[in-house]
Coordinates of C-alpha atoms in Angstrom, one line a residue:
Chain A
X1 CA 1.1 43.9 16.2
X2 CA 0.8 43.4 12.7
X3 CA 4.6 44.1 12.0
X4 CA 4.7 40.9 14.4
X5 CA 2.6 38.6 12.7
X6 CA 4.4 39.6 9.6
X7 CA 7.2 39.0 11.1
X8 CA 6.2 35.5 11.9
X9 CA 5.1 34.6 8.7
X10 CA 8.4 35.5 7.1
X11 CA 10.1 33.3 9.6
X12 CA 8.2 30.4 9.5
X13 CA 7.8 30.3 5.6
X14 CA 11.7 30.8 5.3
X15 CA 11.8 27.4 7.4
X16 CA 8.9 25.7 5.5
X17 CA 11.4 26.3 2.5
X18 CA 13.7 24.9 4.5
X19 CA 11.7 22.0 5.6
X20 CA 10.4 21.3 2.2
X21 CA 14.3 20.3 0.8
X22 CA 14.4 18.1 4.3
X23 CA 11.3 16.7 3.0
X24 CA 12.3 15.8 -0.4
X25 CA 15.6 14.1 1.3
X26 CA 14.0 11.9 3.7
X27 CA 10.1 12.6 3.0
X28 CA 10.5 11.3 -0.3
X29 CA 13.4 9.2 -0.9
X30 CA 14.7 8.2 3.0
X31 CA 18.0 9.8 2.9
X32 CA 19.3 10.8 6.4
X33 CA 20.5 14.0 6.5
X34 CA 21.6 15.2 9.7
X35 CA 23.4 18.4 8.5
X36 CA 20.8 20.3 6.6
X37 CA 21.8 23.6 7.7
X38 CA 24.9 23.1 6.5
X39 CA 23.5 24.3 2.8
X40 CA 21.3 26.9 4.6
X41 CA 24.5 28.4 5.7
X42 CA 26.1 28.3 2.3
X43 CA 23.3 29.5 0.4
X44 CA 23.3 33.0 3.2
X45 CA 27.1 32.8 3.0
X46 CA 27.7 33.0 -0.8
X47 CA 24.8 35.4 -1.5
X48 CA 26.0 38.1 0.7
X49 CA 29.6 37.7 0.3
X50 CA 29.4 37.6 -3.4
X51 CA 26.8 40.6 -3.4
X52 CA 29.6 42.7 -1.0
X53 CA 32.5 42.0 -3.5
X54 CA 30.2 43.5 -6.3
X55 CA 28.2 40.7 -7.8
X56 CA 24.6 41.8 -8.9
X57 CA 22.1 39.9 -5.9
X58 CA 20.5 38.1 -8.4
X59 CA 23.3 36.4 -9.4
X60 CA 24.6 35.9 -6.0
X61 CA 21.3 34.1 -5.0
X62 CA 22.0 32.0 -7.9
X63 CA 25.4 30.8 -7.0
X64 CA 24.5 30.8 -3.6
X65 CA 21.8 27.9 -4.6
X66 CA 24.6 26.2 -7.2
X67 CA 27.5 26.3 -4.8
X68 CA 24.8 24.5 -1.8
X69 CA 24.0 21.9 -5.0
X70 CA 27.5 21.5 -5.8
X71 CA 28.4 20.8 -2.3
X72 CA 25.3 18.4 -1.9
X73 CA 26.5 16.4 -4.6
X74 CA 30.2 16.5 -3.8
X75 CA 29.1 15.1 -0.4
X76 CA 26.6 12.4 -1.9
X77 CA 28.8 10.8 -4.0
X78 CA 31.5 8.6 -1.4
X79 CA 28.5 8.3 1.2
X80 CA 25.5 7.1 -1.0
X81 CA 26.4 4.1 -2.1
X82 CA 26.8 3.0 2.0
X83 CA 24.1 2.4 4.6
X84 CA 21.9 5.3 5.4
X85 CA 23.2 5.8 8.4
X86 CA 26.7 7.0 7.2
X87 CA 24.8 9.4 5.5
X88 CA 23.6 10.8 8.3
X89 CA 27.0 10.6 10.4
X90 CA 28.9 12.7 7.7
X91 CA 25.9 15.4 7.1
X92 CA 26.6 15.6 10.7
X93 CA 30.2 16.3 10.5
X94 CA 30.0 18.3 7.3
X95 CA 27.4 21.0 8.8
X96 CA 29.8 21.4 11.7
X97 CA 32.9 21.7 9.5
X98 CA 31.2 24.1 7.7
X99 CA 30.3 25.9 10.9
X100 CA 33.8 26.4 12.0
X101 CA 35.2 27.3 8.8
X102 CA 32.2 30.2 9.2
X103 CA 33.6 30.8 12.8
X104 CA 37.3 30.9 11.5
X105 CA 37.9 32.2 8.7
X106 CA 37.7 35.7 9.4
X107 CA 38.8 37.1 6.3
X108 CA 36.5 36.1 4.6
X109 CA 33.4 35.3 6.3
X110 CA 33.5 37.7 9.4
X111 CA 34.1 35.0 11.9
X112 CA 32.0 35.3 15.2
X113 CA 31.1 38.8 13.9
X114 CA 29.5 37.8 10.6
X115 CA 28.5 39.7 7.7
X116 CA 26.3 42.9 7.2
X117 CA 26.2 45.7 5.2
X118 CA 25.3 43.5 2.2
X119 CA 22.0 44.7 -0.1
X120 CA 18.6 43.4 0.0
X121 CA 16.4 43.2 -3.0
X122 CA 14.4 46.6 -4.4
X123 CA 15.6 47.8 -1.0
X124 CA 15.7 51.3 -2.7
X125 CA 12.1 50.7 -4.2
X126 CA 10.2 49.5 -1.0
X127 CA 9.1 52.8 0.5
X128 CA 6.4 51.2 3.2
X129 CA 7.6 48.3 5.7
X130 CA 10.6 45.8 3.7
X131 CA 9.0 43.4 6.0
X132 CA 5.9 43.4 4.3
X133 CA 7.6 43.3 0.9
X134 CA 9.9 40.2 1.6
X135 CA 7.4 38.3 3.1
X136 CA 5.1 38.2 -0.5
X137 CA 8.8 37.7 -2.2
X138 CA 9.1 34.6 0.1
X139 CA 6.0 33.1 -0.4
X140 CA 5.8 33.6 -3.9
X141 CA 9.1 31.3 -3.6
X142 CA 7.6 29.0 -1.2
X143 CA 4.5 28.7 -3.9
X144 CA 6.5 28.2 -7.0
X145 CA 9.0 25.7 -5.2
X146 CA 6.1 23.8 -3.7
X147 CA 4.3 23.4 -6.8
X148 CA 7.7 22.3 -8.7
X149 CA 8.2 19.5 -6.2
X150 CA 4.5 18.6 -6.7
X151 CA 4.7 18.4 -9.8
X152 CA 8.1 16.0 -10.0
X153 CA 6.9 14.1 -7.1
X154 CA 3.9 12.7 -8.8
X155 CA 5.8 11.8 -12.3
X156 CA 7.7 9.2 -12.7
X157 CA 10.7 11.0 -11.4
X158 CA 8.9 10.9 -7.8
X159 CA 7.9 7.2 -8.6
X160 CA 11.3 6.2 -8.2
X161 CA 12.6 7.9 -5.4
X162 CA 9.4 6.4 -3.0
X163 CA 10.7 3.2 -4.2
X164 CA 14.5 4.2 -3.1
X165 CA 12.5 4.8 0.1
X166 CA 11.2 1.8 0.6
X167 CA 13.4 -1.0 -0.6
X168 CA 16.2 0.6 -3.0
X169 CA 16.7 -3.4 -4.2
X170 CA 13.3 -2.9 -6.5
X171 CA 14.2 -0.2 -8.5
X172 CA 17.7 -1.8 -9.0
X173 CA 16.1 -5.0 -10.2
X174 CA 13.9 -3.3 -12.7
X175 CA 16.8 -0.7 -14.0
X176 CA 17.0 2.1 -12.5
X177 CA 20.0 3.6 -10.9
X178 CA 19.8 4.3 -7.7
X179 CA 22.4 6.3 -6.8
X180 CA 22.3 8.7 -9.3
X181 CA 18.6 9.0 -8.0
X182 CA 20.1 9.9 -4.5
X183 CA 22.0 12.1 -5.5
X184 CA 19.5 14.4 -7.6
X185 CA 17.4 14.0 -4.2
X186 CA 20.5 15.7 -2.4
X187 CA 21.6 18.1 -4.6
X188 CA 17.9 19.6 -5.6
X189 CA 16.8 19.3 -1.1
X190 CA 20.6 21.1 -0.7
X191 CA 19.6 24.0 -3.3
X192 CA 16.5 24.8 -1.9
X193 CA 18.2 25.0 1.6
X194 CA 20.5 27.4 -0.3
X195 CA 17.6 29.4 -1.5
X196 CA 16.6 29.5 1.8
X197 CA 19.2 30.5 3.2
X198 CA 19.5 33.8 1.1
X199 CA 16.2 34.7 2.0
X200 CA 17.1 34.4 5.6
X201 CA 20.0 36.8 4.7
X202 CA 17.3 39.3 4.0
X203 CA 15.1 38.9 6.4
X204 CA 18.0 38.8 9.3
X205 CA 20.3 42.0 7.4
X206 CA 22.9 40.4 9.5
X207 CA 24.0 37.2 9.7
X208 CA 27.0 35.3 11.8
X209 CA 27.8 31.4 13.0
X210 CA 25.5 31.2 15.2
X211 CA 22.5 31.7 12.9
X212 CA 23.4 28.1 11.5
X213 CA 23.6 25.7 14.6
X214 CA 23.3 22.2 14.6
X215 CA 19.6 22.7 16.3
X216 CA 18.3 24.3 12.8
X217 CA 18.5 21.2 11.3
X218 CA 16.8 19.3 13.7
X219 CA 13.8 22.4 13.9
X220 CA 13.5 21.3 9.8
X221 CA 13.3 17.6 11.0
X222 CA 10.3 18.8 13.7
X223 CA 8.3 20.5 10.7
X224 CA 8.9 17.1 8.3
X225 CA 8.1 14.7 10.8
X226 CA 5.4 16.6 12.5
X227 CA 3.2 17.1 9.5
X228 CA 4.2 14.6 7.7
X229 CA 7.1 12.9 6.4
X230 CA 6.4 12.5 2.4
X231 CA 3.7 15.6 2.6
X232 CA 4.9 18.9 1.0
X233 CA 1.8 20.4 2.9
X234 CA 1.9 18.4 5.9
X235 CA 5.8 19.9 6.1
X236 CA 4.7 23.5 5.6
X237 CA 2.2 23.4 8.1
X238 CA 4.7 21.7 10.3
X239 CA 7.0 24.8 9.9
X240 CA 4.4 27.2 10.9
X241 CA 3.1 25.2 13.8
X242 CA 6.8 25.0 14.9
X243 CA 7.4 29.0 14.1
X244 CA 4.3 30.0 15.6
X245 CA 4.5 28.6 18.4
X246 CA 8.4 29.3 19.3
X247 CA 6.9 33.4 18.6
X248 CA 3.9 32.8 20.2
X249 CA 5.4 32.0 23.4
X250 CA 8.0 35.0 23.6
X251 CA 5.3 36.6 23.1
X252 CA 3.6 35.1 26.2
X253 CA 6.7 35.5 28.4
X254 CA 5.9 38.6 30.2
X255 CA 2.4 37.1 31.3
X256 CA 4.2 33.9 32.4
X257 CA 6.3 33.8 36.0
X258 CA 9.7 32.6 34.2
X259 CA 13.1 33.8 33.3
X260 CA 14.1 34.2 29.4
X261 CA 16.4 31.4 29.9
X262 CA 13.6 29.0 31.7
X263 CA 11.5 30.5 29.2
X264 CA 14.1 28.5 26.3
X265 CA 13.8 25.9 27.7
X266 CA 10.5 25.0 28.5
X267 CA 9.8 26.1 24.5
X268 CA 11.8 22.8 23.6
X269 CA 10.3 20.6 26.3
X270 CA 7.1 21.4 24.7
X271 CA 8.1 21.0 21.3
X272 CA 9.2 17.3 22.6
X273 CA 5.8 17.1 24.0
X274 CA 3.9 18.1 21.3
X275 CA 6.0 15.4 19.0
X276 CA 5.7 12.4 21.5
X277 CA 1.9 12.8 21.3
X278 CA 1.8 13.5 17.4
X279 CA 3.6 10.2 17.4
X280 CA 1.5 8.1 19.6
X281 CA -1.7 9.3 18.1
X282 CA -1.1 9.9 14.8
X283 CA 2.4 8.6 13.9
X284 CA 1.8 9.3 10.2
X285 CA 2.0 13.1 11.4
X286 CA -0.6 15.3 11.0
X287 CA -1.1 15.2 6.8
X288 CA 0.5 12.3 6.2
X289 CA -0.9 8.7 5.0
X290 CA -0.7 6.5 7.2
X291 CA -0.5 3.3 4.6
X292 CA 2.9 5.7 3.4
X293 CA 4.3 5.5 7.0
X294 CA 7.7 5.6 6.8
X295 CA 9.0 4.3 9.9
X296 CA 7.4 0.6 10.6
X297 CA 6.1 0.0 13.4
Chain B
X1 CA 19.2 -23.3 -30.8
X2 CA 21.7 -19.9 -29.4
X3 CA 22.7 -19.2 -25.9
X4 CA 21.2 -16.4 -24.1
X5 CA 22.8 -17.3 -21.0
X6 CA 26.1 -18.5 -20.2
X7 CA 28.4 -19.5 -16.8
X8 CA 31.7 -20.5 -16.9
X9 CA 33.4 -21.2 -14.4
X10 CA 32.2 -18.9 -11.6
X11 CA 33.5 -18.8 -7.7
X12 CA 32.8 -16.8 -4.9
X13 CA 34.0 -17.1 -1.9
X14 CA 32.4 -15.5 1.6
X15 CA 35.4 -15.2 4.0
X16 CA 36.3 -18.7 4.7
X17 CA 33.2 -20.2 3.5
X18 CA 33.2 -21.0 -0.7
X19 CA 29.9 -20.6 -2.0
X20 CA 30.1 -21.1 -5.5
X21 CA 33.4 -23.2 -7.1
X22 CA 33.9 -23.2 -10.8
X23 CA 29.8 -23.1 -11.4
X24 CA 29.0 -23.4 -15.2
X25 CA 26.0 -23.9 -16.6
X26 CA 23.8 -22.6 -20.2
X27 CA 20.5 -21.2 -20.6
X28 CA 19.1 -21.5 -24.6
X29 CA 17.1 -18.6 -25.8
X30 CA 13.3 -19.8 -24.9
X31 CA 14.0 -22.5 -23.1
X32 CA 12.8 -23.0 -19.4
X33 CA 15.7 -24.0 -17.0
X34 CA 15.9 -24.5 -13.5
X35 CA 18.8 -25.1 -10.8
X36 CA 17.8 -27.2 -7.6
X37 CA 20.1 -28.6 -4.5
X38 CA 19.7 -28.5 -1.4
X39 CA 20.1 -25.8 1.4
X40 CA 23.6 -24.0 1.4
X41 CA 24.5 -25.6 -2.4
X42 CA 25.1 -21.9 -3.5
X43 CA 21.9 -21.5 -5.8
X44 CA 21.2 -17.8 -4.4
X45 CA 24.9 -17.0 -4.3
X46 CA 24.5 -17.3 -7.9
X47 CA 21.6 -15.6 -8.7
X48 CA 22.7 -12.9 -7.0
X49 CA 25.9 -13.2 -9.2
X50 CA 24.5 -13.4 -12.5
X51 CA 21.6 -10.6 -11.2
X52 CA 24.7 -8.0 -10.4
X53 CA 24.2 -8.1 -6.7
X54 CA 27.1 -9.6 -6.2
X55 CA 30.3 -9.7 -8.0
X56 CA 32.0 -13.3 -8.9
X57 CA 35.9 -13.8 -7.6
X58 CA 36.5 -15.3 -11.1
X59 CA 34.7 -16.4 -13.8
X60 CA 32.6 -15.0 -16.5
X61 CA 28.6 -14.5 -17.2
X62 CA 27.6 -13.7 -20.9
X63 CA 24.2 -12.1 -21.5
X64 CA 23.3 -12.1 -25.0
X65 CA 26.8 -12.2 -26.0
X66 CA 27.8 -9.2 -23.5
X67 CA 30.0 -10.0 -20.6
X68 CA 28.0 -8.8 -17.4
X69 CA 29.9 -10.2 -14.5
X70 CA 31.3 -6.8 -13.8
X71 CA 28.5 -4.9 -14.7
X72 CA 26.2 -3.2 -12.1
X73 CA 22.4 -4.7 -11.4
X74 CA 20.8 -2.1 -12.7
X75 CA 22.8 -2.2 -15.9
X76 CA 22.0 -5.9 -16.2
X77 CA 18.3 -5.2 -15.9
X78 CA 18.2 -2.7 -18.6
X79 CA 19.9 -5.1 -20.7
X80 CA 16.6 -7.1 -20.4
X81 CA 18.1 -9.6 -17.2
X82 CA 15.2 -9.0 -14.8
X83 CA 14.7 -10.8 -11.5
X84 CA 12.4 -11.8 -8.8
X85 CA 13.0 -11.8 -4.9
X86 CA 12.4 -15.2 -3.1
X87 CA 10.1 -13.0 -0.6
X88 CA 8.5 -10.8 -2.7
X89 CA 9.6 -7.3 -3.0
X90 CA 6.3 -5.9 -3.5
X91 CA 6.3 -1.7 -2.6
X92 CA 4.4 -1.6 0.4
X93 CA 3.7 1.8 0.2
X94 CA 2.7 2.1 -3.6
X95 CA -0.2 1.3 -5.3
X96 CA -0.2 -2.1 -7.3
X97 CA -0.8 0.2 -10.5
X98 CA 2.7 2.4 -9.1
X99 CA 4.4 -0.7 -8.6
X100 CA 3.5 -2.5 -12.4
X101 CA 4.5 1.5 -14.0
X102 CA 7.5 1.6 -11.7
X103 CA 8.8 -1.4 -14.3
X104 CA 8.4 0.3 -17.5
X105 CA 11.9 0.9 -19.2
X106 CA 13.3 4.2 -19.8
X107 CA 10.6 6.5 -19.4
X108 CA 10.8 10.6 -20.0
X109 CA 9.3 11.1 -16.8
X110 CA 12.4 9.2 -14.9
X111 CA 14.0 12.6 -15.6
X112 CA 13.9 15.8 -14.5
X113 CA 13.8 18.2 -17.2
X114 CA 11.6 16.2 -19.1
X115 CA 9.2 16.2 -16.5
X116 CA 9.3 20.0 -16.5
X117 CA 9.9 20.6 -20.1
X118 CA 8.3 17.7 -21.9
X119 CA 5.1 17.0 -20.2
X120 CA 2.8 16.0 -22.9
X121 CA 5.9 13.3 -24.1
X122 CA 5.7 11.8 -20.4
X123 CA 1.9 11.9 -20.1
X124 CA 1.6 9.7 -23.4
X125 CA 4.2 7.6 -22.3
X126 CA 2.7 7.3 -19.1
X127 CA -0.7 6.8 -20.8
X128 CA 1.0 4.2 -22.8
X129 CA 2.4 2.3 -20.1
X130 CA -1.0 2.3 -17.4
X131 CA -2.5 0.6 -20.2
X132 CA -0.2 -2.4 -20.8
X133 CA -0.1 -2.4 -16.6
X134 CA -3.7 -3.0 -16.9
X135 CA -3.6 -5.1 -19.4
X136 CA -0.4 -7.4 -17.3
X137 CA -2.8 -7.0 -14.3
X138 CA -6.2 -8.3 -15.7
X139 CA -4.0 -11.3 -16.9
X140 CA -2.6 -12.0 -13.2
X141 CA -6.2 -11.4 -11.9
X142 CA -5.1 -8.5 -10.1
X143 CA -6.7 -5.7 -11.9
X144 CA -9.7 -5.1 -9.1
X145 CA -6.7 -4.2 -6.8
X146 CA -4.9 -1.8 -8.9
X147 CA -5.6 0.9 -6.5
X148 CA -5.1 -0.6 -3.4
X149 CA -1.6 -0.2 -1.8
X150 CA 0.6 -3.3 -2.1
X151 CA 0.7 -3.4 1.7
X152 CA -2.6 -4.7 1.6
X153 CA -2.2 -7.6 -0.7
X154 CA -2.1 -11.3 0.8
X155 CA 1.3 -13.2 0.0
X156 CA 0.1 -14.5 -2.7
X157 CA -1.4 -11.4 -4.3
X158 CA 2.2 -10.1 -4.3
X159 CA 3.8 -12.9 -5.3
X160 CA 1.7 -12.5 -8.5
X161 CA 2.3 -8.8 -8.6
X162 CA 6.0 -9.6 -8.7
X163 CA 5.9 -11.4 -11.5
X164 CA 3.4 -9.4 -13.3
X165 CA 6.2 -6.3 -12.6
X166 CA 9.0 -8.0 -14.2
X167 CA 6.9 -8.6 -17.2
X168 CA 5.9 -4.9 -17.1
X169 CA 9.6 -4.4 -17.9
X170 CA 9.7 -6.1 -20.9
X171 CA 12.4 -8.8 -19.8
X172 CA 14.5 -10.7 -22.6
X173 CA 15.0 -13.5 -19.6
X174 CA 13.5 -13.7 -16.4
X175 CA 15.4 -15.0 -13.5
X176 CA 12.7 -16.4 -10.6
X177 CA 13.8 -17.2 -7.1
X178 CA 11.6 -19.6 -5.7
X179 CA 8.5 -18.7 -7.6
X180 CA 6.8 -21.6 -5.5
X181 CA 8.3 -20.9 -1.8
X182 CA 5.5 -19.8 0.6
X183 CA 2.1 -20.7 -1.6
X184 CA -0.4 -22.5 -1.1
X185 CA -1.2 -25.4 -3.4
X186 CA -3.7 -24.2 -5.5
X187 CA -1.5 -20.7 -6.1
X188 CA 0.9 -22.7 -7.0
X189 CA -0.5 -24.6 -9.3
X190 CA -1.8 -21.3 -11.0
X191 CA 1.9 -19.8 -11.1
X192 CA 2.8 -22.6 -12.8
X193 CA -0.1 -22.2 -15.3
X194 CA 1.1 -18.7 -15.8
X195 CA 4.7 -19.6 -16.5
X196 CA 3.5 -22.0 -18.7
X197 CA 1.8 -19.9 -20.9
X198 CA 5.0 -17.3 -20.5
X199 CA 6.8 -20.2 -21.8
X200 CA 4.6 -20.9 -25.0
X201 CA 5.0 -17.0 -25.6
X202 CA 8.7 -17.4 -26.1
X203 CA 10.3 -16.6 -22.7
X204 CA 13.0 -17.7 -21.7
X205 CA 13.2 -18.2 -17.6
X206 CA 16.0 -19.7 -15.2
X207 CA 14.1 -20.6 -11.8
X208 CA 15.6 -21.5 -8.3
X209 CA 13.5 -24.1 -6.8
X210 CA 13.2 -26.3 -3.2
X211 CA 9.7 -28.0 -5.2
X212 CA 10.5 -30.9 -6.8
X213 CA 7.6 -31.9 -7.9
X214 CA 7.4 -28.8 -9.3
X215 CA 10.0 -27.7 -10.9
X216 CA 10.4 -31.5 -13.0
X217 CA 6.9 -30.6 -14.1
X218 CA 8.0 -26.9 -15.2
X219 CA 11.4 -27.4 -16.6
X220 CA 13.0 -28.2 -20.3
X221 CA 16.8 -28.7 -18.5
X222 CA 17.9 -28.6 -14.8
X223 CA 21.0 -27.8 -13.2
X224 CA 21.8 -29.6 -9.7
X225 CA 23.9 -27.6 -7.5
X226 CA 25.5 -29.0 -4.6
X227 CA 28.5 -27.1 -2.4
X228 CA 28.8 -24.5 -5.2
X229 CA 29.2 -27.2 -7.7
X230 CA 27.4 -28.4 -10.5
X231 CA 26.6 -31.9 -9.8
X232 CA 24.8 -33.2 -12.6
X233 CA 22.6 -31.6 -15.4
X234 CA 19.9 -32.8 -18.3
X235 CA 16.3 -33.1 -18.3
X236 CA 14.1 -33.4 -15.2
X237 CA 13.9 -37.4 -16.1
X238 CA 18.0 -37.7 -16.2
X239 CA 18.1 -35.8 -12.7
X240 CA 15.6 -37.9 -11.3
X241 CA 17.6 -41.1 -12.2
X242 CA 21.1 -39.7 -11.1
X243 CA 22.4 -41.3 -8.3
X244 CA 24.8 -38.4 -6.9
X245 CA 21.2 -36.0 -6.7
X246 CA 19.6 -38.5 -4.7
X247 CA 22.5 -39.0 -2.3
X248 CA 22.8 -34.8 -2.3
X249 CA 19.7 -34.4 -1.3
X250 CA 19.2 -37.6 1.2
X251 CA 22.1 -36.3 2.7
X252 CA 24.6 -38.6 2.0
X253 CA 28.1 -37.6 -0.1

């Protein structure tokens, strides 16, 4: 039981990293990005296949977050200056591309198989449960990232992008440059999916395609949006809502008179549930302020 | 007395439609100049133009003897070119303190590694700069609502936060867009007070206006502007006697 719960944890603070880049895209500044997992993948990608071609781990984290920045930025830079909702069309298209190159390119990445085989950190150290160990790892991460994005979301720094948010026109007509604003946003929301993803590398030992389907992104968008877009809190309390309850209820299934499959499903039509009624009660989400409300009514 | 401001010859053309053709006009460093005509004459086209929002076809716009017609709006604004937004632009969602700070020019704290690695450089400067908001507030008569979000304030309130930001960002010339439209009389009569007094201080402002009344009360020099056009020009007493600004705006032509 306990190797469960620990289990969860690890999960769901893996996706409040996750969530908290999300958040710092849209939550913060109102970028549209439909294709997180896209940097979730490359972050798990690089760090494992640099590690099995010799590459110390902590370096391969490291250029597994740069590489997820650099492809952030690369992406930013022809769709920023549009609408937001191109934005969101080619994070779309870019998380799928990067999908099938992940599915195709078996020389390097495994294809359908994936990777394994790869190292973990202090694996040799960790006599007890690696479990255990990886989960105070990740939420020493979770801690240190949180407080970082605290701490630039309440200078100046943070100032700016809620005014991108709300009317990017204002901080253009006072100075500021907006773009290159948008494009920090990206590329530092894209790293710390990248960070994440490495962390899912060691929690999964083995990882393949379809670890990075479309549907992550949109389980990081249920965490921001359920507890609160703009709300680093709100968005890791939204991940563990969202992670308990998807373990909660495989842990229910053999009590309950439905098939694995049925099982699936009825664990999103709840999640949809429990969303439409966050919204029409409390539309803010759950830490969120409602006079910061994002989406007008 | 110098130029701070200069058109020549400016046209822009929206598909078929030419908003602006072969606009000039001048703006003298402290001087208080405004450009009226009626609906459709091209007076936003303009501003938007000589702002950075938009880009001319041809024609030039000096700034304080820098070309800026190419030049993107935020670029223009840190040369000291700051605007306001016919509906006011206040941040719903920030405080009316956040909004006034947001203004302050090239602060540490705008970037990232300063934040992390120069903290007690950003917290003077941002120590610096709550003070002058307050300070920009208490002379708007907004200070009691510094911590309210500007959501809450009535029109008014953020017409006068507005122009309370721009200051906050330490314009060389301010460019107003109907800093009348949608008051009541007695606001209006206190934003003129308070661009008066802006005035006295040295400030040099170019206004859009639909008031009449009061922008010939306001103004050192007015523009007309009619079909993209300048139609006549001089103080508000020559424009009241031109014939051509009468028929513009009685609809004849």
């Amino acid at each position: 039981m306990i190797e469960y719960i620990i289990t969860v944890l690890l999960i769901a603070a893996i996706y409040a990293l996750f969530s908290l880049g999300l958040n710092l895209e849209w939550g913060f500044t109102g970028l549209i990005n439909f294709g997180h997992v896209a940097f979730f993948a490359i972050g798990a990608y690089t760090t494992v296949l640099l590690n099995l071609s010799g590459v110390p781990l902590l370096l391969s984290v490291i250029a597994g977050i740069l590489l997820a920045g650099v492809c952030g930025g690369l992406l930013g830079i022809p769709t920023l200056k549009l609408r937001a909702d191109y934005l969101a069309i080619v994070t779309i298209g870019f998380a799928e591309i990067i999908r099938f190159i992940l599915l195709n390119e078996e020389w390097l990445t495994g294809g359908p198989m994936g990777v394994h085989g790869f190292s973990r950190p202090f694996q040799g150290l960790i006599q007890s449960d690696y479990n255990f160990f990886l989960l105070q790892v990740v939420l020493i991460v979770l801690v240190v990232c949180y407080l970082l994005l605290e701490k630039l979301i309440k200078s100046p720094w943070g100032r700016v992008l809620k005014s991108i948010r709300e009317d990017e026109d204002v901080p253009t007509s006072l100075g500021k440059n907006v773009f290159y604003y948008k494009i920090q946003a990206l590329v530092l929301g894209s790293m710390i999916a990248g960070l994440a993803g490495s962390l899912l590398a060691f929690y999964l030992q083995y990882i393949n395609p379809r670890n990075f389907m479309p549907v992550e992104t949109f389980y990081a968008w249920i965490a921001v949006v359920l507890g609160g877009s703009g709300n680093n809190r709100g968005t890791i309390l939204g991940a563990i809502i969202l992670w308990s309850f998807f373990s909660g209820t495989r842990f229910a299934q053999v009590y309950l008179p439905f098939s694995p499959t049925q099982m699936g499903a009825l664990r999103i039509l709840f999640i949809g549930l429990l969303l439409i009624i966050v919204m029409m009660f409390k539309p803010e989400g759950l830490l969120g302020k409602k006079e910061e409300l994002t989406l007008e009514k | 007395m110098e130029s701070i401001l200069a058109v020549h010859g400016v046209s822009k053309s929206f598909g078929g439609i030419r908003a602006l053709d072969g606009c000039s006009l001048m703006v003298k460093k402290g001087a208080v100049v405004g450009i009226i005509g009626p609906n459709g004459a091209g007076k936003t086209t303009l501003f938007k133009i000589i702002s950075g929002f938009e880009k001319p076809d041809t024609g030039r716009v000096i700034f304080n003897g820098e070309k800026i017609e190419n030049m993107a709006s935020f670029e223009i604004a840190r040369k000291g070119l700051i605007r306001t937004f016919q509906i006011p632009k206040a941040l719903t969602k920030l405080t009316v303190e956040e909004n006034m700070l947001l203004a302050t020019q090239f602060q540490y704290g705008e970037r990232i590694w300063d934040v992390l690695l120069r903290s007690a450089e950003v917290k003077r400067q941002e120590e610096a700069s709550i003070k002058k908001a307050r300070a920009l507030l208490e002379f708007f008569g907004l200070l009691h609502l510094k911590d309210e979000y500007a959501g809450a304030l009535s029109g008014g309130q953020k017409k006068l936060l507005e122009l309370a930001r721009a200051l906050m960002a330490e314009p060389k010339m301010l460019l107003l867009d109907e800093p009348f439209a949608g008051v009541n009389p007695t606001l209006a009569m206190r934003i003129l007070e308070l661009i008066k007094e802006l005035r006295n201080s040295g400030m040099t402002i170019l206004a859009i206006e639909h008031d009449m009344p009061m922008i010939m009360q306001l103004c050192d020099h007015i523009y007309v502007l009619n079909k993209g056009k300048v139609i006549a020009s001089g103080t508000p007493e020559e424009v009241r006697a031109n014939e051509q600004v009468v028929d513009a705006y009685l609809g004849g032509v």
